[in-house]
Amino acid sequence: MEDTADTADTQQADEAADGKKAAGAERRVARLTKQISSFAKAHGGAEGQIAYLGQRGARIVLVGEDGEWGDLVAPTYAMAEQAVQKSGITVHESFDGEFAAKVKTGPYEWKRMAGIQLGGPRNT
């Protein structure tokens, strides 16, 4: 009889842990959704693209209608997909063409890119 009780206790503990993990994932998706929606509202709308980062999760690149851009990292690709779906933004398969052309870069980005390539600190 004890074996059955131990098995039931273990099963209940596993179910509780799974429930906590699911609740945490739901909170993370809700937080990402809120951040995406906030970005879209601040920039007159937004479009995005999800890039798989391996074990690190997925990167959500956002481009506002005003050309401003930003990114977020989700723990998993599935969470990133859920967040962009819930936020209602348009999602692109790749970051190229008309979508990439919407990004406005300023002096900071150009200086940073040039600094890395020309005359920047050595990587040694």
mmCIF file of C-alpha atoms in Angstrom:
data_model
loop_
_atom_site.group_PDB
_atom_site.id
_atom_site.type_symbol
_atom_site.label_atom_id
_atom_site.label_comp_id
_atom_site.label_asym_id
_atom_site.label_seq_id
_atom_site.Cartn_x
_atom_site.Cartn_y
_atom_site.Cartn_z
ATOM 1 C CA MET A 1 0.000 0.000 0.000
ATOM 2 C CA GLU A 2 2.818 2.407 0.744
ATOM 3 C CA ASP A 3 4.167 2.123 -2.800
ATOM 4 C CA THR A 4 0.838 3.268 -4.218
ATOM 5 C CA ALA A 5 0.739 6.229 -1.818
ATOM 6 C CA ASP A 6 4.322 7.204 -2.682
ATOM 7 C CA THR A 7 3.551 6.996 -6.401
ATOM 8 C CA ALA A 8 0.453 9.158 -5.941
ATOM 9 C CA ASP A 9 2.443 11.734 -3.944
ATOM 10 C CA THR A 10 5.157 11.827 -6.616
ATOM 11 C CA GLN A 11 2.556 12.221 -9.349
ATOM 12 C CA GLN A 12 0.885 15.077 -7.466
ATOM 13 C CA ALA A 13 4.234 16.800 -6.959
ATOM 14 C CA ASP A 14 5.040 16.446 -10.671
ATOM 15 C CA GLU A 15 1.642 17.852 -11.622
ATOM 16 C CA ALA A 16 2.126 20.784 -9.250
ATOM 17 C CA ALA A 17 5.556 21.519 -10.734
ATOM 18 C CA ASP A 18 4.131 21.323 -14.260
ATOM 19 C CA GLY A 19 1.338 23.687 -13.231
ATOM 20 C CA LYS A 20 3.831 26.209 -11.843
ATOM 21 C CA LYS A 21 5.936 25.977 -14.992
ATOM 22 C CA ALA A 22 2.868 26.545 -17.190
ATOM 23 C CA ALA A 23 1.765 29.505 -15.075
ATOM 24 C CA GLY A 24 5.248 31.016 -15.346
ATOM 25 C CA ALA A 25 5.218 30.581 -19.123
ATOM 26 C CA GLU A 26 1.796 32.254 -19.326
ATOM 27 C CA ARG A 27 3.064 35.217 -17.282
ATOM 28 C CA ARG A 28 6.140 35.547 -19.518
ATOM 29 C CA VAL A 29 3.967 35.486 -22.673
ATOM 30 C CA ALA A 30 1.650 38.087 -21.134
ATOM 31 C CA ARG A 31 4.646 40.318 -20.277
ATOM 32 C CA LEU A 32 6.070 40.002 -23.803
ATOM 33 C CA THR A 33 2.652 40.723 -25.304
ATOM 34 C CA LYS A 34 2.354 43.861 -23.162
ATOM 35 C CA GLN A 35 5.834 45.030 -24.208
ATOM 36 C CA ILE A 36 5.110 44.430 -27.911
ATOM 37 C CA SER A 37 1.758 46.201 -27.692
ATOM 38 C CA SER A 38 3.326 49.122 -25.828
ATOM 39 C CA PHE A 39 6.037 49.459 -28.494
ATOM 40 C CA ALA A 40 3.419 49.355 -31.258
ATOM 41 C CA LYS A 41 1.311 52.004 -29.528
ATOM 42 C CA ALA A 42 4.316 54.293 -29.010
ATOM 43 C CA HIS A 43 5.424 54.028 -32.652
ATOM 44 C CA GLY A 44 2.158 54.193 -34.579
ATOM 45 C CA GLY A 45 1.967 50.433 -35.054
ATOM 46 C CA ALA A 46 4.593 47.770 -35.487
ATOM 47 C CA GLU A 47 5.633 44.741 -37.465
ATOM 48 C CA GLY A 48 7.942 41.989 -36.332
ATOM 49 C CA GLN A 49 10.052 38.975 -37.130
ATOM 50 C CA ILE A 50 10.990 36.042 -34.913
ATOM 51 C CA ALA A 51 14.485 34.569 -35.109
ATOM 52 C CA TYR A 52 15.419 31.276 -33.447
ATOM 53 C CA LEU A 53 18.384 31.660 -31.070
ATOM 54 C CA GLY A 54 18.895 28.009 -30.153
ATOM 55 C CA GLN A 55 18.840 27.170 -26.446
ATOM 56 C CA ARG A 56 18.605 30.860 -25.602
ATOM 57 C CA GLY A 57 15.118 31.063 -27.103
ATOM 58 C CA ALA A 58 13.928 33.440 -29.791
ATOM 59 C CA ARG A 59 14.518 37.072 -30.684
ATOM 60 C CA ILE A 60 11.523 39.221 -31.582
ATOM 61 C CA VAL A 61 12.620 42.154 -33.755
ATOM 62 C CA LEU A 62 10.084 44.984 -33.834
ATOM 63 C CA VAL A 63 9.929 47.820 -36.349
ATOM 64 C CA GLY A 64 7.550 50.693 -35.681
ATOM 65 C CA GLU A 65 5.659 52.543 -38.388
ATOM 66 C CA ASP A 66 7.904 55.523 -37.626
ATOM 67 C CA GLY A 67 11.033 53.477 -38.422
ATOM 68 C CA GLU A 68 12.156 53.020 -34.812
ATOM 69 C CA TRP A 69 13.145 49.495 -33.916
ATOM 70 C CA GLY A 70 13.862 47.300 -30.932
ATOM 71 C CA ASP A 71 13.981 43.700 -29.917
ATOM 72 C CA LEU A 72 12.969 41.323 -27.160
ATOM 73 C CA VAL A 73 14.138 37.835 -26.284
ATOM 74 C CA ALA A 74 11.652 35.104 -25.410
ATOM 75 C CA PRO A 75 12.729 31.930 -23.593
ATOM 76 C CA THR A 76 11.267 29.758 -26.364
ATOM 77 C CA TYR A 77 10.190 30.149 -29.974
ATOM 78 C CA ALA A 78 6.676 29.020 -29.011
ATOM 79 C CA MET A 79 6.395 31.798 -26.418
ATOM 80 C CA ALA A 80 7.562 34.352 -28.975
ATOM 81 C CA GLU A 81 4.922 33.136 -31.443
ATOM 82 C CA GLN A 82 2.198 33.327 -28.799
ATOM 83 C CA ALA A 83 3.207 36.842 -27.761
ATOM 84 C CA VAL A 84 3.251 38.299 -31.286
ATOM 85 C CA GLN A 85 -0.031 36.564 -32.079
ATOM 86 C CA LYS A 86 -1.696 37.976 -28.962
ATOM 87 C CA SER A 87 -0.321 41.459 -29.643
ATOM 88 C CA GLY A 88 -1.846 41.456 -33.124
ATOM 89 C CA ILE A 89 1.194 42.739 -35.025
ATOM 90 C CA THR A 90 2.103 41.584 -38.526
ATOM 91 C CA VAL A 91 4.875 38.975 -38.444
ATOM 92 C CA HIS A 92 7.310 38.482 -41.317
ATOM 93 C CA GLU A 93 9.129 35.258 -42.166
ATOM 94 C CA SER A 94 12.445 37.038 -42.711
ATOM 95 C CA PHE A 95 14.047 40.399 -42.054
ATOM 96 C CA ASP A 96 14.542 41.642 -45.595
ATOM 97 C CA GLY A 97 12.948 43.573 -48.427
ATOM 98 C CA GLU A 98 10.330 46.194 -47.656
ATOM 99 C CA PHE A 99 10.237 45.214 -43.999
ATOM 100 C CA ALA A 100 13.973 45.821 -43.472
ATOM 101 C CA ALA A 101 13.771 49.039 -45.482
ATOM 102 C CA LYS A 102 11.383 50.499 -42.882
ATOM 103 C CA VAL A 103 14.163 50.627 -40.269
ATOM 104 C CA LYS A 104 15.571 54.104 -39.773
ATOM 105 C CA THR A 105 19.141 54.257 -38.580
ATOM 106 C CA GLY A 106 20.624 57.316 -37.016
ATOM 107 C CA PRO A 107 24.100 58.613 -36.273
ATOM 108 C CA TYR A 108 24.505 56.269 -33.323
ATOM 109 C CA GLU A 109 23.971 53.145 -35.415
ATOM 110 C CA TRP A 110 26.208 54.371 -38.242
ATOM 111 C CA LYS A 111 28.962 55.374 -35.839
ATOM 112 C CA ARG A 112 28.726 52.064 -34.029
ATOM 113 C CA MET A 113 28.806 50.034 -37.260
ATOM 114 C CA ALA A 114 31.721 52.052 -38.619
ATOM 115 C CA GLY A 115 33.559 51.832 -35.306
ATOM 116 C CA ILE A 116 33.358 48.078 -35.334
ATOM 117 C CA GLN A 117 34.605 47.851 -38.888
ATOM 118 C CA LEU A 118 36.917 50.825 -39.390
ATOM 119 C CA GLY A 119 39.273 52.104 -36.746
ATOM 120 C CA GLY A 120 37.422 50.539 -33.855
ATOM 121 C CA PRO A 121 39.079 48.675 -31.049
ATOM 122 C CA ARG A 122 40.791 45.451 -32.038
ATOM 123 C CA ASN A 123 39.165 42.172 -31.137
ATOM 124 C CA THR A 124 42.440 40.716 -29.847
#
